[in-house]
């Protein structure tokens, strides 16, 4: 197969689209297109990225208006077909609002916008997004959000844990889940989850901001690389 | 018709804004305040409609049923 085609969805207020596009095209060497939120057909793409930002000004709730955009219907359709969908930060908030991932993202417990590097423990490497990592590997990635406190009712949380759907957790540099390492008060230290089928991934940290050594960490690069490699072996030519 | 929709975080969901305001009120000397919960009030003017339509608005957009409860108050018009 030739190059893997990534769609980078742009809503009014998205601001991490160029970083994602750059990583896919220049760092990874695959194909990327910007796709406006009014687009109704995403079938020409293998992978869909919902980047970070402040879609629709985060009015009402984060992601609440974006989930109703025409493009989200096609995101849902392609996800059902087994294509890969990744939501980063605001993209994760949109995915939970749209019901493509369970739970909700609430205001950080300390009511502050957090913009810093954190350590994350990778708890599941058996997904299309993480197969190039080792299980238990500790990653260093930046976060930048006000509403990142993952919440889900107890029964949903149990299901996520039982199915291994929790992919990333905030941790110490040694991978321990201890006091002081959970920046936003997320339940079970959750920083990223996949759906049951494992083809939809949402995470609060920004892998596109740490995909090259010059940015002090390239721990995010293998997420995009994993997606492209998986798509090459599992998805059909378009 | 005039409609008010009150949106509140579900019981059991930590309301960090409410907690900060509670602490601030107590620091101001209002020690009698025992709990504060902060929600949203949405006021709408509708040309027509009924409670069912407003409920649909709440379910599909105005509230997030995972973490929020909503209450619909119809001030005039049919209910």
PDB file of C-alpha atoms in Angstrom:
ATOM      1  CA  UNK A   1       0.000   0.000   0.000  1.00  0.00           C
ATOM      2  CA  UNK A   2       1.077   3.570  -0.635  1.00  0.00           C
ATOM      3  CA  UNK A   3       0.939   6.319   1.925  1.00  0.00           C
ATOM      4  CA  UNK A   4      -1.570   6.152   4.770  1.00  0.00           C
ATOM      5  CA  UNK A   5      -4.131   8.959   4.562  1.00  0.00           C
ATOM      6  CA  UNK A   6      -4.844  10.960   7.701  1.00  0.00           C
ATOM      7  CA  UNK A   7      -7.703  13.458   8.031  1.00  0.00           C
ATOM      8  CA  UNK A   8      -7.027  16.307  10.463  1.00  0.00           C
ATOM      9  CA  UNK A   9     -10.451  17.665  11.415  1.00  0.00           C
ATOM     10  CA  UNK A  10     -10.668  21.420  11.939  1.00  0.00           C
ATOM     11  CA  UNK A  11     -13.493  23.004  13.935  1.00  0.00           C
ATOM     12  CA  UNK A  12     -13.805  26.757  14.499  1.00  0.00           C
ATOM     13  CA  UNK A  13     -11.443  27.221  17.460  1.00  0.00           C
ATOM     14  CA  UNK A  14      -9.233  24.175  16.867  1.00  0.00           C
ATOM     15  CA  UNK A  15      -5.601  25.192  17.339  1.00  0.00           C
ATOM     16  CA  UNK A  16      -3.473  22.035  17.295  1.00  0.00           C
ATOM     17  CA  UNK A  17      -4.372  21.056  13.734  1.00  0.00           C
ATOM     18  CA  UNK A  18      -1.130  22.337  12.193  1.00  0.00           C
ATOM     19  CA  UNK A  19       1.019  20.447  14.690  1.00  0.00           C
ATOM     20  CA  UNK A  20      -0.818  17.201  13.923  1.00  0.00           C
ATOM     21  CA  UNK A  21      -0.644  17.791  10.177  1.00  0.00           C
ATOM     22  CA  UNK A  22       3.100  18.528  10.451  1.00  0.00           C
ATOM     23  CA  UNK A  23       3.840  15.374  12.446  1.00  0.00           C
ATOM     24  CA  UNK A  24       1.944  13.137  10.026  1.00  0.00           C
ATOM     25  CA  UNK A  25       3.338  14.697   6.882  1.00  0.00           C
ATOM     26  CA  UNK A  26       6.860  15.807   7.772  1.00  0.00           C
ATOM     27  CA  UNK A  27       7.895  13.575  10.655  1.00  0.00           C
ATOM     28  CA  UNK A  28       6.003  10.412   9.798  1.00  0.00           C
ATOM     29  CA  UNK A  29       6.076  10.854   6.012  1.00  0.00           C
ATOM     30  CA  UNK A  30       2.454   9.844   5.437  1.00  0.00           C
ATOM     31  CA  UNK A  31      -0.379  11.851   3.825  1.00  0.00           C
ATOM     32  CA  UNK A  32      -2.489  14.394   5.708  1.00  0.00           C
ATOM     33  CA  UNK A  33      -5.379  16.675   4.737  1.00  0.00           C
ATOM     34  CA  UNK A  34      -7.126  19.360   6.722  1.00  0.00           C
ATOM     35  CA  UNK A  35     -10.832  18.602   6.816  1.00  0.00           C
ATOM     36  CA  UNK A  36     -13.322  21.348   7.723  1.00  0.00           C
ATOM     37  CA  UNK A  37     -16.058  20.501  10.225  1.00  0.00           C
ATOM     38  CA  UNK A  38     -18.740  20.772   7.531  1.00  0.00           C
ATOM     39  CA  UNK A  39     -17.283  17.855   5.542  1.00  0.00           C
ATOM     40  CA  UNK A  40     -19.703  14.953   5.353  1.00  0.00           C
ATOM     41  CA  UNK A  41     -17.552  12.236   3.857  1.00  0.00           C
ATOM     42  CA  UNK A  42     -14.408  10.908   5.481  1.00  0.00           C
ATOM     43  CA  UNK A  43     -14.329   7.628   3.573  1.00  0.00           C
ATOM     44  CA  UNK A  44     -11.132   8.619   1.644  1.00  0.00           C
ATOM     45  CA  UNK A  45      -9.102   8.397   4.889  1.00  0.00           C
ATOM     46  CA  UNK A  46      -7.624   5.552   6.956  1.00  0.00           C
ATOM     47  CA  UNK A  47      -7.094   7.575  10.104  1.00  0.00           C
ATOM     48  CA  UNK A  48      -8.959  10.537  11.567  1.00  0.00           C
ATOM     49  CA  UNK A  49      -7.404  12.987  14.024  1.00  0.00           C
ATOM     50  CA  UNK A  50      -9.553  15.278  16.180  1.00  0.00           C
ATOM     51  CA  UNK A  51      -6.917  17.772  17.352  1.00  0.00           C
ATOM     52  CA  UNK A  52      -6.847  19.947  20.454  1.00  0.00           C
ATOM     53  CA  UNK A  53      -8.031  23.505  20.853  1.00  0.00           C
ATOM     54  CA  UNK A  54     -11.203  25.261  21.906  1.00  0.00           C
ATOM     55  CA  UNK A  55     -13.841  24.162  19.415  1.00  0.00           C
ATOM     56  CA  UNK A  56     -16.723  26.650  19.320  1.00  0.00           C
ATOM     57  CA  UNK A  57     -15.053  28.503  22.187  1.00  0.00           C
ATOM     58  CA  UNK A  58     -15.851  25.560  24.481  1.00  0.00           C
ATOM     59  CA  UNK A  59     -19.237  27.264  24.958  1.00  0.00           C
ATOM     60  CA  UNK A  60     -21.884  25.389  26.960  1.00  0.00           C
ATOM     61  CA  UNK A  61     -19.453  22.526  27.675  1.00  0.00           C
ATOM     62  CA  UNK A  62     -16.195  21.456  26.051  1.00  0.00           C
ATOM     63  CA  UNK A  63     -17.031  19.563  22.876  1.00  0.00           C
ATOM     64  CA  UNK A  64     -20.795  20.027  23.325  1.00  0.00           C
ATOM     65  CA  UNK A  65     -21.325  22.004  20.131  1.00  0.00           C
ATOM     66  CA  UNK A  66     -18.576  20.305  18.111  1.00  0.00           C
ATOM     67  CA  UNK A  67     -20.214  16.905  18.583  1.00  0.00           C
ATOM     68  CA  UNK A  68     -23.173  18.173  16.520  1.00  0.00           C
ATOM     69  CA  UNK A  69     -21.050  19.205  13.502  1.00  0.00           C
ATOM     70  CA  UNK A  70     -21.761  17.456  10.191  1.00  0.00           C
ATOM     71  CA  UNK A  71     -18.270  15.924  10.233  1.00  0.00           C
ATOM     72  CA  UNK A  72     -19.012  13.981  13.419  1.00  0.00           C
ATOM     73  CA  UNK A  73     -21.594  11.826  11.644  1.00  0.00           C
ATOM     74  CA  UNK A  74     -18.897  10.725   9.221  1.00  0.00           C
ATOM     75  CA  UNK A  75     -16.422  10.191  12.074  1.00  0.00           C
ATOM     76  CA  UNK A  76     -18.983   7.868  13.642  1.00  0.00           C
ATOM     77  CA  UNK A  77     -19.541   6.079  10.336  1.00  0.00           C
ATOM     78  CA  UNK A  78     -15.822   5.508   9.680  1.00  0.00           C
ATOM     79  CA  UNK A  79     -15.278   4.373  13.281  1.00  0.00           C
ATOM     80  CA  UNK A  80     -18.007   1.780  12.784  1.00  0.00           C
ATOM     81  CA  UNK A  81     -16.153   0.533   9.697  1.00  0.00           C
ATOM     82  CA  UNK A  82     -13.043  -0.009  11.828  1.00  0.00           C
ATOM     83  CA  UNK A  83     -11.005   3.015  10.733  1.00  0.00           C
ATOM     84  CA  UNK A  84      -8.759   4.601  13.358  1.00  0.00           C
ATOM     85  CA  UNK A  85      -9.962   7.697  15.223  1.00  0.00           C
ATOM     86  CA  UNK A  86      -7.788   9.566  17.700  1.00  0.00           C
ATOM     87  CA  UNK A  87      -9.009  12.510  19.793  1.00  0.00           C
ATOM     88  CA  UNK A  88      -6.343  14.605  21.476  1.00  0.00           C
ATOM     89  CA  UNK A  89      -7.272  16.926  24.373  1.00  0.00           C
ATOM     90  CA  UNK A  90     -10.292  18.870  23.026  1.00  0.00           C
ATOM     91  CA  UNK A  91     -10.659  16.004  20.542  1.00  0.00           C
ATOM     92  CA  UNK A  92     -10.973  13.575  23.475  1.00  0.00           C
ATOM     93  CA  UNK A  93     -13.620  15.872  25.004  1.00  0.00           C
ATOM     94  CA  UNK A  94     -15.523  15.822  21.699  1.00  0.00           C
ATOM     95  CA  UNK A  95     -15.354  12.003  21.516  1.00  0.00           C
ATOM     96  CA  UNK A  96     -16.855  11.569  25.007  1.00  0.00           C
ATOM     97  CA  UNK A  97     -19.536  14.186  24.290  1.00  0.00           C
ATOM     98  CA  UNK A  98     -20.390  12.361  21.058  1.00  0.00           C
ATOM     99  CA  UNK A  99     -20.622   9.068  22.932  1.00  0.00           C
ATOM    100  CA  UNK A 100     -17.856   7.443  20.887  1.00  0.00           C
ATOM    101  CA  UNK A 101     -15.978   6.950  24.166  1.00  0.00           C
ATOM    102  CA  UNK A 102     -17.558   6.526  27.609  1.00  0.00           C
ATOM    103  CA  UNK A 103     -17.363   8.987  30.515  1.00  0.00           C
ATOM    104  CA  UNK A 104     -16.913  12.746  30.743  1.00  0.00           C
ATOM    105  CA  UNK A 105     -14.126  15.284  31.230  1.00  0.00           C
ATOM    106  CA  UNK A 106     -14.689  17.775  34.047  1.00  0.00           C
ATOM    107  CA  UNK A 107     -12.878  20.831  35.351  1.00  0.00           C
ATOM    108  CA  UNK A 108      -9.493  20.059  36.940  1.00  0.00           C
ATOM    109  CA  UNK A 109      -9.823  19.700  40.712  1.00  0.00           C
ATOM    110  CA  UNK A 110      -7.555  22.682  41.343  1.00  0.00           C
ATOM    111  CA  UNK A 111      -9.547  24.849  38.890  1.00  0.00           C
ATOM    112  CA  UNK A 112      -6.429  25.840  36.988  1.00  0.00           C
ATOM    113  CA  UNK A 113      -5.421  25.553  33.381  1.00  0.00           C
ATOM    114  CA  UNK A 114      -2.515  23.099  33.443  1.00  0.00           C
ATOM    115  CA  UNK A 115       0.243  23.451  30.890  1.00  0.00           C
ATOM    116  CA  UNK A 116       3.257  21.270  31.669  1.00  0.00           C
ATOM    117  CA  UNK A 117       5.037  18.002  30.993  1.00  0.00           C
ATOM    118  CA  UNK A 118       3.757  14.978  32.912  1.00  0.00           C
ATOM    119  CA  UNK A 119       4.738  11.329  33.186  1.00  0.00           C
ATOM    120  CA  UNK A 120       2.380   8.681  31.883  1.00  0.00           C
ATOM    121  CA  UNK A 121       2.387   4.926  32.255  1.00  0.00           C
ATOM    122  CA  UNK A 122       1.360   2.936  29.214  1.00  0.00           C
ATOM    123  CA  UNK A 123      -0.933   0.180  30.485  1.00  0.00           C
ATOM    124  CA  UNK A 124      -2.085  -1.393  27.237  1.00  0.00           C
ATOM    125  CA  UNK A 125       0.141  -1.904  24.207  1.00  0.00           C
ATOM    126  CA  UNK A 126      -2.320  -4.223  22.511  1.00  0.00           C
ATOM    127  CA  UNK A 127      -4.086  -1.486  20.533  1.00  0.00           C
ATOM    128  CA  UNK A 128      -3.603  -0.045  17.022  1.00  0.00           C
ATOM    129  CA  UNK A 129      -2.339   3.157  18.692  1.00  0.00           C
ATOM    130  CA  UNK A 130       0.239   1.717  21.073  1.00  0.00           C
ATOM    131  CA  UNK A 131       1.616  -1.540  19.658  1.00  0.00           C
ATOM    132  CA  UNK A 132       5.064   0.011  19.188  1.00  0.00           C
ATOM    133  CA  UNK A 133       5.421   0.696  22.925  1.00  0.00           C
ATOM    134  CA  UNK A 134       6.261  -1.711  25.731  1.00  0.00           C
ATOM    135  CA  UNK A 135       3.625  -2.402  28.351  1.00  0.00           C
ATOM    136  CA  UNK A 136       4.415  -0.456  31.508  1.00  0.00           C
ATOM    137  CA  UNK A 137       6.686   1.964  29.668  1.00  0.00           C
ATOM    138  CA  UNK A 138       6.781   5.454  31.226  1.00  0.00           C
ATOM    139  CA  UNK A 139       6.331   8.323  28.757  1.00  0.00           C
ATOM    140  CA  UNK A 140       6.879  12.050  29.111  1.00  0.00           C
ATOM    141  CA  UNK A 141       4.302  14.222  27.346  1.00  0.00           C
ATOM    142  CA  UNK A 142       2.830  17.705  27.748  1.00  0.00           C
ATOM    143  CA  UNK A 143      -0.704  18.412  28.894  1.00  0.00           C
ATOM    144  CA  UNK A 144      -2.563  21.711  28.332  1.00  0.00           C
ATOM    145  CA  UNK A 145      -6.121  21.747  29.590  1.00  0.00           C
ATOM    146  CA  UNK A 146      -8.662  23.101  32.055  1.00  0.00           C
ATOM    147  CA  UNK A 147     -11.202  20.289  31.732  1.00  0.00           C
ATOM    148  CA  UNK A 148      -9.260  17.045  31.926  1.00  0.00           C
ATOM    149  CA  UNK A 149     -10.610  15.313  35.019  1.00  0.00           C
ATOM    150  CA  UNK A 150     -11.806  11.979  33.699  1.00  0.00           C
ATOM    151  CA  UNK A 151     -15.056  10.845  35.263  1.00  0.00           C
ATOM    152  CA  UNK A 152     -17.248   7.818  34.661  1.00  0.00           C
ATOM    153  CA  UNK A 153     -19.851   6.127  36.850  1.00  0.00           C
ATOM    154  CA  UNK A 154     -18.455   3.176  38.889  1.00  0.00           C
ATOM    155  CA  UNK A 155     -19.923   0.476  36.637  1.00  0.00           C
ATOM    156  CA  UNK A 156     -18.431   2.104  33.520  1.00  0.00           C
ATOM    157  CA  UNK A 157     -15.072   2.462  35.240  1.00  0.00           C
ATOM    158  CA  UNK A 158     -15.168  -1.235  36.182  1.00  0.00           C
ATOM    159  CA  UNK A 159     -15.863  -2.216  32.581  1.00  0.00           C
ATOM    160  CA  UNK A 160     -13.009  -0.045  31.303  1.00  0.00           C
ATOM    161  CA  UNK A 161     -10.588  -1.622  33.759  1.00  0.00           C
ATOM    162  CA  UNK A 162     -11.787  -5.156  33.134  1.00  0.00           C
ATOM    163  CA  UNK A 163     -11.488  -4.798  29.358  1.00  0.00           C
ATOM    164  CA  UNK A 164      -8.069  -3.167  29.509  1.00  0.00           C
ATOM    165  CA  UNK A 165      -9.466  -0.021  27.883  1.00  0.00           C
ATOM    166  CA  UNK A 166      -7.357   2.275  30.051  1.00  0.00           C
ATOM    167  CA  UNK A 167      -4.302   2.894  27.888  1.00  0.00           C
ATOM    168  CA  UNK A 168      -2.539   5.781  29.665  1.00  0.00           C
ATOM    169  CA  UNK A 169      -2.403   6.815  33.314  1.00  0.00           C
ATOM    170  CA  UNK A 170      -0.722   9.764  35.009  1.00  0.00           C
ATOM    171  CA  UNK A 171       2.170   8.359  37.021  1.00  0.00           C
ATOM    172  CA  UNK A 172       5.507   9.131  38.637  1.00  0.00           C
ATOM    173  CA  UNK A 173       8.678   8.937  36.547  1.00  0.00           C
ATOM    174  CA  UNK A 174       8.938   5.363  37.819  1.00  0.00           C
ATOM    175  CA  UNK A 175       5.435   4.504  36.691  1.00  0.00           C
ATOM    176  CA  UNK A 176       3.905   4.495  40.165  1.00  0.00           C
ATOM    177  CA  UNK A 177       0.380   5.717  40.836  1.00  0.00           C
ATOM    178  CA  UNK A 178       1.046   7.764  43.955  1.00  0.00           C
ATOM    179  CA  UNK A 179      -0.141  10.990  45.509  1.00  0.00           C
ATOM    180  CA  UNK A 180       0.898  14.121  43.666  1.00  0.00           C
ATOM    181  CA  UNK A 181       1.181  12.629  40.170  1.00  0.00           C
ATOM    182  CA  UNK A 182      -2.468  13.029  39.154  1.00  0.00           C
ATOM    183  CA  UNK A 183      -2.568  16.608  37.842  1.00  0.00           C
ATOM    184  CA  UNK A 184      -6.309  17.023  37.351  1.00  0.00           C
ATOM    185  CA  UNK A 185      -8.028  14.591  39.700  1.00  0.00           C
ATOM    186  CA  UNK A 186      -8.947  12.003  37.051  1.00  0.00           C
ATOM    187  CA  UNK A 187     -10.525   8.831  38.409  1.00  0.00           C
ATOM    188  CA  UNK A 188      -8.064   5.905  38.455  1.00  0.00           C
ATOM    189  CA  UNK A 189      -5.345   8.316  37.184  1.00  0.00           C
ATOM    190  CA  UNK A 190      -6.867   7.970  33.688  1.00  0.00           C
ATOM    191  CA  UNK A 191      -5.197  10.019  30.934  1.00  0.00           C
ATOM    192  CA  UNK A 192      -6.314   8.031  27.874  1.00  0.00           C
ATOM    193  CA  UNK A 193      -8.812   5.304  26.953  1.00  0.00           C
ATOM    194  CA  UNK A 194      -9.870   3.261  23.939  1.00  0.00           C
ATOM    195  CA  UNK A 195     -13.336   2.029  23.015  1.00  0.00           C
ATOM    196  CA  UNK A 196     -14.232  -1.645  23.258  1.00  0.00           C
ATOM    197  CA  UNK A 197     -13.258  -2.299  19.627  1.00  0.00           C
ATOM    198  CA  UNK A 198      -9.951  -0.493  20.273  1.00  0.00           C
ATOM    199  CA  UNK A 199     -10.152   1.657  17.141  1.00  0.00           C
ATOM    200  CA  UNK A 200     -11.139   4.907  18.879  1.00  0.00           C
ATOM    201  CA  UNK A 201      -8.589   6.455  21.230  1.00  0.00           C
ATOM    202  CA  UNK A 202      -8.947   9.590  23.358  1.00  0.00           C
ATOM    203  CA  UNK A 203      -6.198  11.141  25.445  1.00  0.00           C
ATOM    204  CA  UNK A 204      -5.618  14.428  27.256  1.00  0.00           C
ATOM    205  CA  UNK A 205      -1.815  14.668  26.687  1.00  0.00           C
ATOM    206  CA  UNK A 206      -0.499  16.029  23.380  1.00  0.00           C
ATOM    207  CA  UNK A 207       1.603  13.440  21.502  1.00  0.00           C
ATOM    208  CA  UNK A 208       1.910  15.824  18.521  1.00  0.00           C
ATOM    209  CA  UNK A 209       3.861  18.246  20.738  1.00  0.00           C
ATOM    210  CA  UNK A 210       6.464  15.609  21.589  1.00  0.00           C
ATOM    211  CA  UNK A 211       7.164  13.729  18.387  1.00  0.00           C
ATOM    212  CA  UNK A 212      10.706  14.962  17.749  1.00  0.00           C
ATOM    213  CA  UNK A 213      13.816  14.915  19.947  1.00  0.00           C
ATOM    214  CA  UNK A 214      14.280  18.672  19.510  1.00  0.00           C
ATOM    215  CA  UNK A 215      11.072  19.179  21.525  1.00  0.00           C
ATOM    216  CA  UNK A 216      12.726  17.525  24.560  1.00  0.00           C
ATOM    217  CA  UNK A 217      10.659  14.367  24.140  1.00  0.00           C
ATOM    218  CA  UNK A 218       9.667  12.217  21.190  1.00  0.00           C
ATOM    219  CA  UNK A 219       7.559   9.862  23.262  1.00  0.00           C
ATOM    220  CA  UNK A 220       4.432  10.778  21.300  1.00  0.00           C
ATOM    221  CA  UNK A 221       5.816   9.812  17.901  1.00  0.00           C
ATOM    222  CA  UNK A 222       5.123   6.074  18.201  1.00  0.00           C
ATOM    223  CA  UNK A 223       1.372   6.739  18.629  1.00  0.00           C
ATOM    224  CA  UNK A 224       1.223   8.130  15.065  1.00  0.00           C
ATOM    225  CA  UNK A 225       3.704   5.531  13.834  1.00  0.00           C
ATOM    226  CA  UNK A 226       1.647   2.727  15.440  1.00  0.00           C
ATOM    227  CA  UNK A 227      -1.491   4.015  13.713  1.00  0.00           C
ATOM    228  CA  UNK A 228       0.170   4.172  10.299  1.00  0.00           C
ATOM    229  CA  UNK A 229       1.728   0.711  10.585  1.00  0.00           C
ATOM    230  CA  UNK A 230      -1.488  -0.829  11.836  1.00  0.00           C
ATOM    231  CA  UNK A 231      -3.488   0.822   9.058  1.00  0.00           C
ATOM    232  CA  UNK A 232      -0.998  -0.464   6.484  1.00  0.00           C
ATOM    233  CA  UNK A 233      -1.448  -4.071   7.579  1.00  0.00           C
ATOM    234  CA  UNK A 234      -5.129  -4.049   8.600  1.00  0.00           C
ATOM    235  CA  UNK A 235      -6.986  -1.546   6.411  1.00  0.00           C
ATOM    236  CA  UNK A 236      -7.720  -1.750   2.722  1.00  0.00           C
ATOM    237  CA  UNK A 237      -6.287   0.473   0.009  1.00  0.00           C
ATOM    238  CA  UNK A 238      -8.692   3.385  -0.563  1.00  0.00           C
TER     239      UNK A 238
ATOM    240  CA  UNK B   1     -43.435  30.546  25.747  1.00  0.00           C
ATOM    241  CA  UNK B   2     -40.733  31.181  28.349  1.00  0.00           C
ATOM    242  CA  UNK B   3     -38.714  28.215  29.464  1.00  0.00           C
ATOM    243  CA  UNK B   4     -36.019  27.907  32.091  1.00  0.00           C
ATOM    244  CA  UNK B   5     -33.675  24.952  32.216  1.00  0.00           C
ATOM    245  CA  UNK B   6     -31.620  24.377  35.344  1.00  0.00           C
ATOM    246  CA  UNK B   7     -28.562  22.197  34.859  1.00  0.00           C
ATOM    247  CA  UNK B   8     -26.788  20.736  37.855  1.00  0.00           C
ATOM    248  CA  UNK B   9     -23.916  18.326  38.336  1.00  0.00           C
ATOM    249  CA  UNK B  10     -25.251  14.979  39.482  1.00  0.00           C
ATOM    250  CA  UNK B  11     -24.968  14.105  43.123  1.00  0.00           C
ATOM    251  CA  UNK B  12     -21.751  12.206  43.611  1.00  0.00           C
ATOM    252  CA  UNK B  13     -19.906  14.212  40.969  1.00  0.00           C
ATOM    253  CA  UNK B  14     -17.359  16.445  42.685  1.00  0.00           C
ATOM    254  CA  UNK B  15     -18.300  20.112  42.164  1.00  0.00           C
ATOM    255  CA  UNK B  16     -14.947  21.830  42.554  1.00  0.00           C
ATOM    256  CA  UNK B  17     -16.361  25.305  41.841  1.00  0.00           C
ATOM    257  CA  UNK B  18     -18.949  24.845  44.580  1.00  0.00           C
ATOM    258  CA  UNK B  19     -16.248  23.804  47.031  1.00  0.00           C
ATOM    259  CA  UNK B  20     -14.096  26.836  46.304  1.00  0.00           C
ATOM    260  CA  UNK B  21     -17.076  29.178  46.742  1.00  0.00           C
ATOM    261  CA  UNK B  22     -18.034  27.381  49.967  1.00  0.00           C
ATOM    262  CA  UNK B  23     -14.548  27.957  51.387  1.00  0.00           C
ATOM    263  CA  UNK B  24     -14.537  31.588  50.270  1.00  0.00           C
ATOM    264  CA  UNK B  25     -17.931  32.272  51.849  1.00  0.00           C
ATOM    265  CA  UNK B  26     -16.750  30.765  55.123  1.00  0.00           C
ATOM    266  CA  UNK B  27     -13.598  32.862  55.017  1.00  0.00           C
ATOM    267  CA  UNK B  28     -15.852  35.910  54.632  1.00  0.00           C
ATOM    268  CA  UNK B  29     -17.528  35.003  57.898  1.00  0.00           C
ATOM    269  CA  UNK B  30     -20.577  33.138  56.575  1.00  0.00           C
ATOM    270  CA  UNK B  31     -19.829  30.071  58.685  1.00  0.00           C
ATOM    271  CA  UNK B  32     -23.427  28.869  58.432  1.00  0.00           C
ATOM    272  CA  UNK B  33     -22.905  27.823  54.795  1.00  0.00           C
ATOM    273  CA  UNK B  34     -22.672  24.043  54.713  1.00  0.00           C
ATOM    274  CA  UNK B  35     -22.815  23.206  51.048  1.00  0.00           C
ATOM    275  CA  UNK B  36     -22.581  25.023  47.715  1.00  0.00           C
ATOM    276  CA  UNK B  37     -23.355  23.511  44.336  1.00  0.00           C
ATOM    277  CA  UNK B  38     -22.952  25.563  41.189  1.00  0.00           C
ATOM    278  CA  UNK B  39     -25.020  24.892  38.094  1.00  0.00           C
ATOM    279  CA  UNK B  40     -26.276  26.657  35.011  1.00  0.00           C
ATOM    280  CA  UNK B  41     -29.507  28.443  34.174  1.00  0.00           C
ATOM    281  CA  UNK B  42     -30.568  28.561  30.535  1.00  0.00           C
ATOM    282  CA  UNK B  43     -33.470  30.852  29.666  1.00  0.00           C
ATOM    283  CA  UNK B  44     -35.231  30.411  26.357  1.00  0.00           C
ATOM    284  CA  UNK B  45     -38.064  32.034  24.495  1.00  0.00           C
ATOM    285  CA  UNK B  46     -39.878  29.556  22.218  1.00  0.00           C
ATOM    286  CA  UNK B  47     -42.414  30.352  19.528  1.00  0.00           C
ATOM    287  CA  UNK B  48     -44.046  27.012  20.115  1.00  0.00           C
ATOM    288  CA  UNK B  49     -43.344  23.647  21.635  1.00  0.00           C
ATOM    289  CA  UNK B  50     -43.881  21.566  24.703  1.00  0.00           C
ATOM    290  CA  UNK B  51     -41.996  19.888  27.521  1.00  0.00           C
ATOM    291  CA  UNK B  52     -41.080  16.899  25.347  1.00  0.00           C
ATOM    292  CA  UNK B  53     -39.282  19.121  22.835  1.00  0.00           C
ATOM    293  CA  UNK B  54     -37.344  20.884  25.592  1.00  0.00           C
ATOM    294  CA  UNK B  55     -36.465  17.504  27.086  1.00  0.00           C
ATOM    295  CA  UNK B  56     -35.046  16.487  23.724  1.00  0.00           C
ATOM    296  CA  UNK B  57     -32.958  19.680  23.636  1.00  0.00           C
ATOM    297  CA  UNK B  58     -31.582  18.814  27.079  1.00  0.00           C
ATOM    298  CA  UNK B  59     -30.780  15.212  26.164  1.00  0.00           C
ATOM    299  CA  UNK B  60     -29.172  16.044  22.840  1.00  0.00           C
ATOM    300  CA  UNK B  61     -27.247  19.172  23.726  1.00  0.00           C
ATOM    301  CA  UNK B  62     -28.017  21.371  26.716  1.00  0.00           C
ATOM    302  CA  UNK B  63     -27.050  18.816  29.373  1.00  0.00           C
ATOM    303  CA  UNK B  64     -24.528  16.004  29.454  1.00  0.00           C
ATOM    304  CA  UNK B  65     -26.543  13.122  30.922  1.00  0.00           C
ATOM    305  CA  UNK B  66     -23.337  11.360  32.047  1.00  0.00           C
ATOM    306  CA  UNK B  67     -22.633  13.975  34.696  1.00  0.00           C
ATOM    307  CA  UNK B  68     -25.550  16.432  34.760  1.00  0.00           C
ATOM    308  CA  UNK B  69     -29.195  16.469  35.767  1.00  0.00           C
ATOM    309  CA  UNK B  70     -31.620  18.974  34.299  1.00  0.00           C
ATOM    310  CA  UNK B  71     -34.879  20.499  35.428  1.00  0.00           C
ATOM    311  CA  UNK B  72     -37.312  22.158  33.040  1.00  0.00           C
ATOM    312  CA  UNK B  73     -39.528  24.987  34.233  1.00  0.00           C
ATOM    313  CA  UNK B  74     -42.153  26.268  31.797  1.00  0.00           C
ATOM    314  CA  UNK B  75     -43.189  29.715  32.894  1.00  0.00           C
ATOM    315  CA  UNK B  76     -46.123  30.309  30.580  1.00  0.00           C
ATOM    316  CA  UNK B  77     -47.747  28.519  27.687  1.00  0.00           C
ATOM    317  CA  UNK B  78     -48.954  24.960  27.683  1.00  0.00           C
ATOM    318  CA  UNK B  79     -47.284  22.459  29.998  1.00  0.00           C
TER     319      UNK B  79
END
